[in-house]
Short mmCIF file of C-alpha atoms (C1' of nucleotides) in Angstrom, two decimals:
data_model
loop_
_atom_site.label_atom_id
_atom_site.label_comp_id
_atom_site.label_asym_id
_atom_site.label_seq_id
_atom_site.Cartn_x
_atom_site.Cartn_y
_atom_site.Cartn_z
CA UNK R 1 89.05 88.75 138.13
CA UNK R 2 89.37 92.51 138.40
CA UNK R 3 92.65 94.09 137.54
CA UNK R 4 92.33 97.79 137.01
CA UNK R 5 96.08 98.20 136.90
CA UNK R 6 96.80 96.06 133.87
CA UNK R 7 96.93 98.26 130.81
CA UNK R 8 93.52 98.21 129.17
CA UNK R 9 93.52 98.58 125.39
CA UNK R 10 91.98 101.70 123.92
CA UNK R 11 89.50 99.60 121.99
CA UNK R 12 88.14 98.19 125.24
CA UNK R 13 87.82 101.63 126.81
CA UNK R 14 86.03 102.95 123.75
CA UNK R 15 83.60 100.06 123.90
CA UNK R 16 82.88 100.80 127.57
CA UNK R 17 81.56 104.18 126.40
CA UNK R 18 79.31 102.40 123.96
CA UNK R 19 78.08 99.95 126.57
CA UNK R 20 77.32 102.87 128.85
CA UNK R 21 75.20 104.52 126.19
CA UNK R 22 73.33 101.26 125.60
CA UNK R 23 72.73 100.83 129.32
CA UNK R 24 71.27 104.31 129.65
CA UNK R 25 69.07 103.66 126.65
CA UNK R 26 67.76 100.38 128.06
CA UNK R 27 67.15 102.01 131.43
CA UNK R 28 64.96 104.59 129.70
CA UNK R 29 63.12 101.71 128.07
CA UNK R 30 62.24 100.48 131.54
CA UNK R 31 64.55 97.48 131.71
CA UNK R 32 66.16 96.42 135.00
CA UNK R 33 68.62 93.78 133.79
CA UNK R 34 70.41 93.25 130.52
CA UNK R 35 72.47 90.36 129.19
CA UNK R 36 75.79 90.56 127.41
CA UNK R 37 73.99 89.11 124.40
CA UNK R 38 71.56 92.01 124.31
CA UNK R 39 74.26 94.64 124.80
CA UNK R 40 76.16 93.02 121.97
CA UNK R 41 73.16 92.78 119.68
CA UNK R 42 72.47 96.50 120.01
CA UNK R 43 76.00 97.40 118.98
CA UNK R 44 77.07 94.59 116.71
CA UNK R 45 79.54 93.05 119.17
CA UNK R 46 79.71 89.44 120.28
CA UNK R 47 78.44 88.62 123.76
CA UNK R 48 81.86 87.24 124.65
CA UNK R 49 83.45 90.54 123.75
CA UNK R 50 81.13 92.41 126.07
CA UNK R 51 81.75 90.02 128.95
CA UNK R 52 85.51 90.02 128.46
CA UNK R 53 85.64 93.81 128.37
CA UNK R 54 83.66 94.11 131.58
CA UNK R 55 85.63 91.36 133.26
CA UNK R 56 88.75 93.51 133.01
CA UNK R 57 87.29 95.57 135.83
CA UNK R 58 85.37 93.14 137.98
CA UNK R 59 82.54 90.65 138.13
CA UNK R 60 79.46 92.73 137.66
CA UNK R 61 77.02 90.17 136.29
CA UNK R 62 74.66 87.67 137.85
CA UNK R 63 74.75 84.28 136.22
CA UNK R 64 71.48 83.34 134.64
CA UNK R 65 70.22 86.92 134.92
CA UNK R 66 72.67 89.37 133.38
CA UNK R 67 73.75 92.79 134.57
CA UNK R 68 71.75 95.08 136.84
CA UNK R 69 71.51 98.13 134.62
CA UNK R 70 71.55 101.08 137.01
CA UNK R 71 74.34 99.50 139.02
CA UNK R 72 76.48 98.86 135.95
CA UNK R 73 75.89 102.42 134.77
CA UNK R 74 77.32 103.70 138.04
CA UNK R 75 80.22 101.30 137.81
CA UNK R 76 81.10 102.28 134.25
CA UNK R 77 80.77 105.96 135.06
CA UNK R 78 83.25 105.50 137.88
CA UNK R 79 85.63 103.49 135.69
CA UNK R 80 85.50 106.11 132.94
CA UNK R 81 85.94 108.95 135.40
CA UNK R 82 82.52 110.44 134.84
CA UNK R 83 81.87 110.63 138.56
CA UNK R 84 83.68 113.96 138.67
CA UNK R 85 83.54 117.21 136.76
CA UNK R 86 86.13 117.75 134.06
CA UNK R 87 87.17 121.30 133.19
CA UNK R 88 87.48 121.72 129.47
CA UNK R 89 88.78 124.56 127.33
CA UNK R 90 88.01 125.01 123.66
CA UNK R 91 90.73 126.54 121.50
CA UNK R 92 89.45 128.43 118.48
CA UNK R 93 86.05 130.10 118.39
CA UNK R 94 85.33 129.50 114.73
CA UNK R 95 82.34 127.65 113.41
CA UNK R 96 83.49 124.30 114.79
CA UNK R 97 84.65 125.66 118.15
CA UNK R 98 81.33 127.44 118.55
CA UNK R 99 79.40 124.31 117.69
CA UNK R 100 81.38 122.29 120.22
CA UNK R 101 80.87 124.92 122.91
CA UNK R 102 77.11 124.51 122.47
CA UNK R 103 77.14 120.74 122.29
CA UNK R 104 74.80 119.42 124.96
CA UNK R 105 76.43 116.00 125.07
CA UNK R 106 79.40 117.62 126.80
CA UNK R 107 77.83 119.22 129.82
CA UNK R 108 75.47 116.33 130.46
CA UNK R 109 78.49 114.05 130.55
CA UNK R 110 80.35 116.09 133.17
CA UNK R 111 82.58 117.82 130.64
CA UNK R 112 82.25 121.45 131.57
CA UNK R 113 83.55 124.04 129.13
CA UNK R 114 84.93 126.75 131.37
CA UNK R 115 87.00 128.73 128.87
CA UNK R 116 87.36 129.46 125.19
CA UNK R 117 90.57 130.79 123.67
CA UNK R 118 90.92 132.76 120.46
CA UNK R 119 93.15 135.48 119.04
CA UNK R 120 90.52 137.62 117.34
CA UNK R 121 90.20 140.96 119.20
CA UNK R 122 86.53 141.04 118.22
CA UNK R 123 85.91 137.84 120.15
CA UNK R 124 88.16 137.99 123.19
CA UNK R 125 87.19 139.45 126.55
CA UNK R 126 83.56 138.73 125.89
CA UNK R 127 81.47 135.66 126.59
CA UNK R 128 80.07 133.11 124.20
CA UNK R 129 77.02 131.25 125.51
CA UNK R 130 78.05 132.38 128.97
CA UNK R 131 81.55 130.98 128.56
CA UNK R 132 84.36 133.53 128.91
CA UNK R 133 86.54 134.00 125.84
CA UNK R 134 90.20 134.73 126.48
CA UNK R 135 93.05 135.76 124.27
CA UNK R 136 95.38 132.82 123.69
CA UNK R 137 98.19 134.80 125.30
CA UNK R 138 96.40 134.23 128.59
CA UNK R 139 96.61 130.44 128.16
CA UNK R 140 99.00 129.59 130.98
CA UNK R 141 97.44 131.95 133.49
CA UNK R 142 93.86 130.87 132.81
CA UNK R 143 94.72 127.18 132.73
CA UNK R 144 96.36 127.47 136.12
CA UNK R 145 93.61 129.54 137.68
CA UNK R 146 90.73 127.48 136.30
CA UNK R 147 92.49 124.15 136.69
CA UNK R 148 91.71 123.16 133.11
CA UNK R 149 92.35 119.47 132.47
CA UNK R 150 91.18 118.85 128.91
CA UNK R 151 91.70 120.87 125.74
CA UNK R 152 89.68 120.68 122.55
CA UNK R 153 91.54 122.05 119.54
CA UNK R 154 89.49 123.70 116.82
CA UNK R 155 91.86 126.40 115.59
CA UNK R 156 92.76 126.98 111.93
CA UNK R 157 95.22 124.51 110.44
CA UNK R 158 98.13 126.91 110.15
CA UNK R 159 98.20 127.84 113.83
CA UNK R 160 97.31 124.34 115.08
CA UNK R 161 100.80 122.96 115.62
CA UNK R 162 101.93 125.91 117.71
CA UNK R 163 98.70 125.94 119.69
CA UNK R 164 98.97 122.27 120.57
CA UNK R 165 102.59 122.72 121.59
CA UNK R 166 101.64 125.54 123.95
CA UNK R 167 98.84 123.45 125.43
CA UNK R 168 101.26 120.62 126.09
CA UNK R 169 103.72 123.06 127.64
CA UNK R 170 100.95 124.41 129.86
CA UNK R 171 100.53 120.89 131.22
CA UNK R 172 97.05 120.04 129.95
CA UNK R 173 97.33 116.27 129.73
CA UNK R 174 94.13 115.43 127.84
CA UNK R 175 93.79 116.78 124.32
CA UNK R 176 91.14 116.22 121.68
CA UNK R 177 92.41 117.52 118.37
CA UNK R 178 90.09 118.35 115.49
CA UNK R 179 92.88 119.71 113.28
CA UNK R 180 95.25 118.01 110.88
CA UNK R 181 98.29 118.94 112.93
CA UNK R 182 100.29 116.15 114.53
CA UNK R 183 102.62 116.96 117.40
CA UNK R 184 104.81 114.60 119.44
CA UNK R 185 103.79 114.52 123.06
CA UNK R 186 105.03 112.98 126.34
CA UNK R 187 103.89 109.52 127.41
CA UNK R 188 101.75 110.62 130.32
CA UNK R 189 99.64 112.75 127.97
CA UNK R 190 96.66 111.43 126.05
CA UNK R 191 96.05 113.06 122.69
CA UNK R 192 93.26 111.90 120.43
CA UNK R 193 92.79 113.07 116.88
CA UNK R 194 89.46 113.40 115.13
CA UNK R 195 90.20 113.65 111.45
CA UNK R 196 87.19 114.52 109.35
CA UNK R 197 89.00 114.34 106.03
CA UNK R 198 90.47 110.99 107.01
CA UNK R 199 87.06 109.58 107.88
CA UNK R 200 85.66 110.62 104.54
CA UNK R 201 88.71 109.31 102.73
CA UNK R 202 88.28 105.85 104.18
CA UNK R 203 84.59 105.96 103.27
CA UNK R 204 85.67 106.89 99.76
CA UNK R 205 88.09 103.97 99.71
CA UNK R 206 85.48 101.40 100.70
CA UNK R 207 82.87 102.82 98.34
CA UNK R 208 85.25 102.19 95.46
CA UNK R 209 86.58 98.85 96.60
CA UNK R 210 83.31 97.14 97.33
CA UNK R 211 82.01 94.68 94.80
CA UNK R 212 79.71 96.99 92.92
CA UNK I 1 103.26 92.35 95.74
CA UNK I 2 100.17 94.35 94.95
CA UNK I 3 96.83 92.89 95.77
CA UNK I 4 94.14 95.52 95.76
CA UNK I 5 91.44 92.89 96.02
CA UNK I 6 92.44 91.32 99.30
CA UNK I 7 90.42 92.93 102.03
CA UNK I 8 92.49 95.72 103.50
CA UNK I 9 91.92 96.44 107.19
CA UNK I 10 90.36 99.74 108.11
CA UNK I 11 93.38 100.66 110.18
CA UNK I 12 95.59 100.42 107.10
CA UNK I 13 93.24 102.57 105.05
CA UNK I 14 93.10 105.17 107.79
CA UNK I 15 96.87 105.28 107.90
CA UNK I 16 97.04 105.82 104.15
CA UNK I 17 95.16 109.07 104.75
CA UNK I 18 97.74 110.05 107.29
CA UNK I 19 100.63 109.17 104.99
CA UNK I 20 99.00 111.26 102.28
CA UNK I 21 98.84 114.26 104.58
CA UNK I 22 102.48 113.79 105.50
CA UNK I 23 103.49 113.52 101.86
CA UNK I 24 101.71 116.75 100.96
CA UNK I 25 103.34 118.45 103.91
CA UNK I 26 106.81 117.28 102.91
CA UNK I 27 106.19 118.33 99.30
CA UNK I 28 105.44 121.84 100.52
CA UNK I 29 108.70 121.72 102.47
CA UNK I 30 110.46 121.19 99.16
CA UNK I 31 111.37 117.54 99.54
CA UNK I 32 111.44 115.20 96.53
CA UNK I 33 111.86 111.82 98.24
CA UNK I 34 110.90 110.53 101.65
CA UNK I 35 111.77 107.31 103.49
CA UNK I 36 109.39 105.07 105.39
CA UNK I 37 111.40 105.98 108.47
CA UNK I 38 110.66 109.67 108.01
CA UNK I 39 106.97 109.12 107.30
CA UNK I 40 106.82 107.01 110.43
CA UNK I 41 108.70 109.51 112.55
CA UNK I 42 106.28 112.28 111.67
CA UNK I 43 103.30 110.21 112.75
CA UNK I 44 104.66 107.95 115.43
CA UNK I 45 104.47 104.75 113.38
CA UNK I 46 107.26 102.25 112.80
CA UNK I 47 108.96 102.30 109.42
CA UNK I 48 107.96 98.67 108.90
CA UNK I 49 104.33 99.58 109.42
CA UNK I 50 104.53 102.22 106.73
CA UNK I 51 106.20 99.89 104.25
CA UNK I 52 103.83 97.03 104.96
CA UNK I 53 100.79 99.25 104.50
CA UNK I 54 102.04 100.57 101.19
CA UNK I 55 103.08 97.13 100.00
CA UNK I 56 99.42 96.06 100.11
CA UNK I 57 98.96 98.11 96.97
CA UNK I 58 102.22 97.84 95.08
CA UNK I 59 105.95 98.49 95.15
CA UNK I 60 106.21 102.24 95.15
CA UNK I 61 109.61 102.73 96.74
CA UNK I 62 113.15 102.85 95.44
CA UNK I 63 115.61 100.91 97.55
CA UNK I 64 118.26 103.12 99.07
CA UNK I 65 116.26 106.24 98.23
CA UNK I 66 112.73 106.03 99.50
CA UNK I 67 109.49 107.13 97.89
CA UNK I 68 109.12 109.78 95.20
CA UNK I 69 106.74 112.12 96.94
CA UNK I 70 104.60 113.59 94.17
CA UNK I 71 104.24 110.20 92.55
CA UNK I 72 103.17 108.52 95.79
CA UNK I 73 100.68 111.32 96.42
CA UNK I 74 99.03 110.56 93.10
CA UNK I 75 99.07 106.86 93.81
CA UNK I 76 97.49 107.25 97.24
CA UNK I 77 94.90 109.66 95.90
CA UNK I 78 93.91 107.08 93.33
CA UNK I 79 93.82 104.27 95.89
CA UNK I 80 91.66 106.34 98.24
CA UNK I 81 89.35 107.43 95.44
CA UNK I 82 90.29 111.09 95.62
CA UNK I 83 90.79 111.23 91.85
CA UNK I 84 87.07 111.85 91.42
CA UNK I 85 84.49 114.19 92.89
CA UNK I 86 82.25 112.85 95.64
CA UNK I 87 78.81 114.33 96.10
CA UNK I 88 78.04 114.82 99.75
CA UNK I 89 74.88 115.82 101.58
CA UNK I 90 74.78 117.15 105.12
CA UNK I 91 71.76 116.24 107.23
CA UNK I 92 70.89 118.77 109.89
CA UNK I 93 71.71 122.46 109.59
CA UNK I 94 72.37 123.10 113.23
CA UNK I 95 75.62 124.46 114.61
CA UNK I 96 77.60 121.35 113.72
CA UNK I 97 76.03 120.87 110.30
CA UNK I 98 76.72 124.50 109.47
CA UNK I 99 80.32 124.18 110.62
CA UNK I 100 80.82 121.08 108.49
CA UNK I 101 79.25 122.76 105.46
CA UNK I 102 81.87 125.50 105.70
CA UNK I 103 84.79 123.19 106.39
CA UNK I 104 87.45 123.87 103.77
CA UNK I 105 89.10 120.50 104.18
CA UNK I 106 86.11 118.96 102.44
CA UNK I 107 86.05 120.80 99.17
CA UNK I 108 89.81 120.77 98.77
CA UNK I 109 89.69 116.99 99.14
CA UNK I 110 87.11 116.48 96.39
CA UNK I 111 84.21 116.09 98.80
CA UNK I 112 81.65 118.47 97.40
CA UNK I 113 78.66 119.35 99.57
CA UNK I 114 75.83 119.67 97.07
CA UNK I 115 72.84 119.57 99.42
CA UNK I 116 71.81 120.20 103.00
CA UNK I 117 68.68 118.71 104.54
CA UNK I 118 66.72 120.04 107.49
CA UNK I 119 63.13 120.14 108.68
CA UNK I 120 62.99 123.73 109.96
CA UNK I 121 60.71 125.79 107.67
CA UNK I 122 62.86 128.83 108.42
CA UNK I 123 65.86 127.09 106.86
CA UNK I 124 64.53 125.04 103.96
CA UNK I 125 64.21 126.29 100.38
CA UNK I 126 67.00 128.76 100.92
CA UNK I 127 70.74 128.43 100.48
CA UNK I 128 73.45 128.25 103.11
CA UNK I 129 76.87 129.31 101.86
CA UNK I 130 75.59 128.77 98.33
CA UNK I 131 74.46 125.24 99.12
CA UNK I 132 70.73 124.57 98.62
CA UNK I 133 68.83 123.55 101.75
CA UNK I 134 66.01 121.05 101.22
CA UNK I 135 63.29 119.75 103.46
CA UNK I 136 64.08 116.19 104.55
CA UNK I 137 60.90 115.01 102.88
CA UNK I 138 62.67 115.65 99.56
CA UNK I 139 65.44 113.22 100.49
CA UNK I 140 64.80 110.48 97.95
CA UNK I 141 64.10 112.82 95.07
CA UNK I 142 67.13 115.05 95.67
CA UNK I 143 69.46 112.12 96.27
CA UNK I 144 68.41 110.60 92.97
CA UNK I 145 68.63 113.82 91.00
CA UNK I 146 71.94 114.97 92.44
CA UNK I 147 73.47 111.50 92.60
CA UNK I 148 74.51 111.95 96.22
CA UNK I 149 76.95 109.27 97.37
CA UNK I 150 77.94 110.24 100.89
CA UNK I 151 75.83 111.48 103.82
CA UNK I 152 77.05 113.33 106.87
CA UNK I 153 74.62 113.09 109.79
CA UNK I 154 74.44 116.05 112.16
CA UNK I 155 70.79 116.01 113.17
CA UNK I 156 69.54 116.12 116.79
CA UNK I 157 69.85 112.87 118.71
CA UNK I 158 66.15 112.10 118.87
CA UNK I 159 65.62 112.16 115.12
CA UNK I 160 68.95 110.54 114.26
CA UNK I 161 67.90 106.91 114.11
CA UNK I 162 65.02 107.58 111.73
CA UNK I 163 67.15 109.87 109.57
CA UNK I 164 69.88 107.30 109.18
CA UNK I 165 67.34 104.63 108.33
CA UNK I 166 65.89 106.80 105.58
CA UNK I 167 69.35 107.52 104.21
CA UNK I 168 70.09 103.82 104.07
CA UNK I 169 66.75 103.19 102.37
CA UNK I 170 67.56 105.89 99.84
CA UNK I 171 70.66 103.91 98.89
CA UNK I 172 73.41 106.25 100.07
CA UNK I 173 76.16 103.76 100.78
CA UNK I 174 78.68 105.97 102.58
CA UNK I 175 77.62 107.51 105.86
CA UNK I 176 79.53 109.56 108.40
CA UNK I 177 77.51 109.78 111.58
CA UNK I 178 78.16 112.46 114.19
CA UNK I 179 75.22 111.41 116.39
CA UNK I 180 74.92 108.81 119.13
CA UNK I 181 72.41 106.76 117.15
CA UNK I 182 73.45 103.28 116.05
CA UNK I 183 71.56 101.61 113.24
CA UNK I 184 72.16 98.20 111.67
CA UNK I 185 73.07 98.48 108.00
CA UNK I 186 73.72 96.17 105.04
CA UNK I 187 77.19 94.81 104.36
CA UNK I 188 77.83 96.77 101.21
CA UNK I 189 77.35 100.03 103.11
CA UNK I 190 80.10 101.79 105.02
CA UNK I 191 78.99 103.68 108.09
CA UNK I 192 81.49 105.42 110.31
CA UNK I 193 80.66 106.93 113.66
CA UNK I 194 82.37 109.95 115.16
CA UNK I 195 81.48 109.99 118.80
CA UNK I 196 82.59 113.14 120.57
CA UNK I 197 81.38 112.06 124.01
CA UNK I 198 83.14 108.72 123.57
CA UNK I 199 86.41 110.40 122.66
CA UNK I 200 86.27 112.57 125.75
CA UNK I 201 85.30 109.63 127.91
CA UNK I 202 88.32 107.65 126.87
CA UNK I 203 90.49 110.71 127.51
CA UNK I 204 88.89 110.90 130.94
CA UNK I 205 89.65 107.23 131.53
CA UNK I 206 93.33 107.54 130.70
CA UNK I 207 93.73 110.76 132.68
CA UNK I 208 92.56 108.91 135.77
CA UNK I 209 94.39 105.66 135.18
CA UNK I 210 97.81 107.04 134.43
CA UNK I 211 100.39 106.89 137.18
CA UNK I 212 99.83 110.32 138.64
"C1'" DT P 1 135.03 100.01 89.34
"C1'" DT P 2 134.51 98.80 93.94
"C1'" DT P 3 132.90 99.83 98.33
"C1'" DT P 4 129.89 101.90 101.60
"C1'" DA P 5 125.61 103.52 103.25
"C1'" DA P 6 120.81 103.75 102.83
"C1'" DT P 7 116.48 101.90 102.17
"C1'" DT P 8 112.90 98.82 100.38
"C1'" DG P 9 109.88 94.64 100.47
"C1'" DT P 10 108.61 90.71 102.89
"C1'" DG P 11 108.66 85.98 105.26
"C1'" DA P 12 108.91 84.75 109.98
"C1'" DA P 13 108.18 85.74 114.66
"C1'" DT P 14 105.80 88.12 117.95
"C1'" DT P 15 102.34 90.51 120.17
"C1'" DC P 16 97.81 91.85 120.61
"C1'" DT P 17 92.77 91.11 120.20
"C1'" DA P 18 88.63 88.53 119.68
"C1'" DT P 19 86.10 84.33 119.78
"C1'" DC P 20 84.96 79.78 121.42
"C1'" DA P 21 83.23 76.70 124.56
"C1'" DC P 22 82.08 75.13 128.87
"C1'" DA P 23 82.03 74.70 134.05
"C1'" DA P 24 79.89 77.34 137.51
"C1'" DT P 25 76.00 79.53 139.25
"C1'" DC P 26 71.69 81.78 139.56
"C1'" DT P 27 66.43 81.93 139.00
"C1'" DA P 28 62.17 79.91 138.22
"C1'" DT P 29 59.36 76.00 137.98
"C1'" DT P 30 57.58 71.65 139.20
"C1'" DA N 1 64.13 69.47 146.76
"C1'" DA N 2 65.16 68.51 142.34
"C1'" DT N 3 65.23 69.97 137.53
"C1'" DA N 4 65.42 73.01 133.52
"C1'" DG N 5 66.82 77.12 131.38
"C1'" DA N 6 69.63 81.18 131.18
"C1'" DT N 7 73.73 83.59 131.54
"C1'" DT N 8 78.25 84.75 133.47
"C1'" DG N 9 83.38 84.54 133.72
"C1'" DT N 10 87.35 82.73 131.78
"C1'" DG N 11 91.05 79.44 130.10
"C1'" DA N 12 92.12 77.86 125.68
"C1'" DT N 13 92.16 78.75 120.89
"C1'" DA N 14 92.15 81.19 116.79
"C1'" DG N 15 92.84 85.16 114.20
"C1'" DA N 16 94.68 89.76 113.11
"C1'" DA N 17 97.96 93.24 113.26
"C1'" DT N 18 102.50 94.67 114.13
"C1'" DT N 19 107.31 94.29 114.44
"C1'" DC N 20 111.63 92.00 113.44
"C1'" DA N 21 115.32 91.05 110.67
"C1'" DC N 22 117.58 90.47 106.57
"C1'" DA N 23 118.36 89.65 101.47
"C1'" DA N 24 118.05 92.56 97.57
"C1'" DT N 25 118.76 96.76 95.41
"C1'" DT N 26 119.93 101.47 94.55
"C1'" DA N 27 122.78 105.72 94.90
"C1'" DA N 28 126.76 107.90 96.24
"C1'" DA N 29 131.53 108.00 97.45
"C1'" DA N 30 136.13 106.41 97.15
#
DNA sequence: TTTTAATTGTGAATTCTATCACAATCTATT
DNA sequence: AATAGATTGTGATAGAATTCACAATTAAAA
């Protein structure tokens, strides 16, 4: 039975993203329906896991047949909030910030980069790939005017903590942080960290500790 | 009691990375000892979590005092395999690949980018930031000669699946994948996916489903 | 030396997450 | 209309991860 209000674990939400990708892929392949078994097989999940995740939000399947793909895509997009446009700002126009600003996966997924912030006088008050670049001092004003809802942090390590704090203070509730900085934040905020060094370090760990 | 052989969950290993960062930070601040409580506070973990994680590998603390910071840094570096140099190749010299090649966090953490692969004739057989750029056809030969152990995938989506398959076939056992492609891989391999769109989608989800 | 305060390491308890297993139901076939 | 085959949704079960809670130990203070 559907219960959107019950707290859904992050792991379930992250898998919904993966299911959505699989559904789009199978739609391109010309399929109309897909079973939980097939969704699982393509992502190395059990079929029960797939069904349980989906059942948190409703009964979308047809017994004996599976899930109608285009319909489930729409449903998952609505659940994930991809039925609207999100206004995103990138903080830090270095190599990584620039790469993220160009990333096609963003725009196609309704994440629209409407502002870039930096402190370098050579970069500010220009545009980068048609996106206006502002001095970080303009943060509060621009966030208010452009109704920015999500921040992506790609500033240098040493200014990261202060930058994140200012973003929190400006009321941007969704933050994706590519730096090492860790900042406490209020409950109603969602802050996710992508830690490149950490990813490689756990790869390093498992390379050593496998039975070689 | 220490038991390095027992399978350690990924979540524990990932936290070790975080503890290590915290320890380095506190060393810079001039501290000599740190308690599990303080490590936890700086990362929003419980003190028990910190102690339990560390106790998987040994008894490193001093009761009443905490952990000797520089010593625990060395211990964690050894556990994570950061006491050696890892040879890394980046696949795809686009915006993201270029950004990763320049990323200072890599080299300082003993992850040494010794090769870049691409298929663009304008890029191959040159160097990028002093790193040689090879045509992907040279994959097997270069991997063997340079003893590459870790691959970072930053190629375009449509060639990603094939690229990853060739990397697996070439015997590179540690893979960090920045693309959407998902490829089945043998057990003794470790493949981690960083999914930017997925991260933003779960942020989107929680922004909608908080009590606003 | 004794006491007090701090902190670890860990077994037990709890909470959270994933899997199992099967009744219910749908489609297709005979 | 009846049967066979497929697949869902979910309560029950199992498994994993986290937190609790406290004895043991150390350092510092009295």
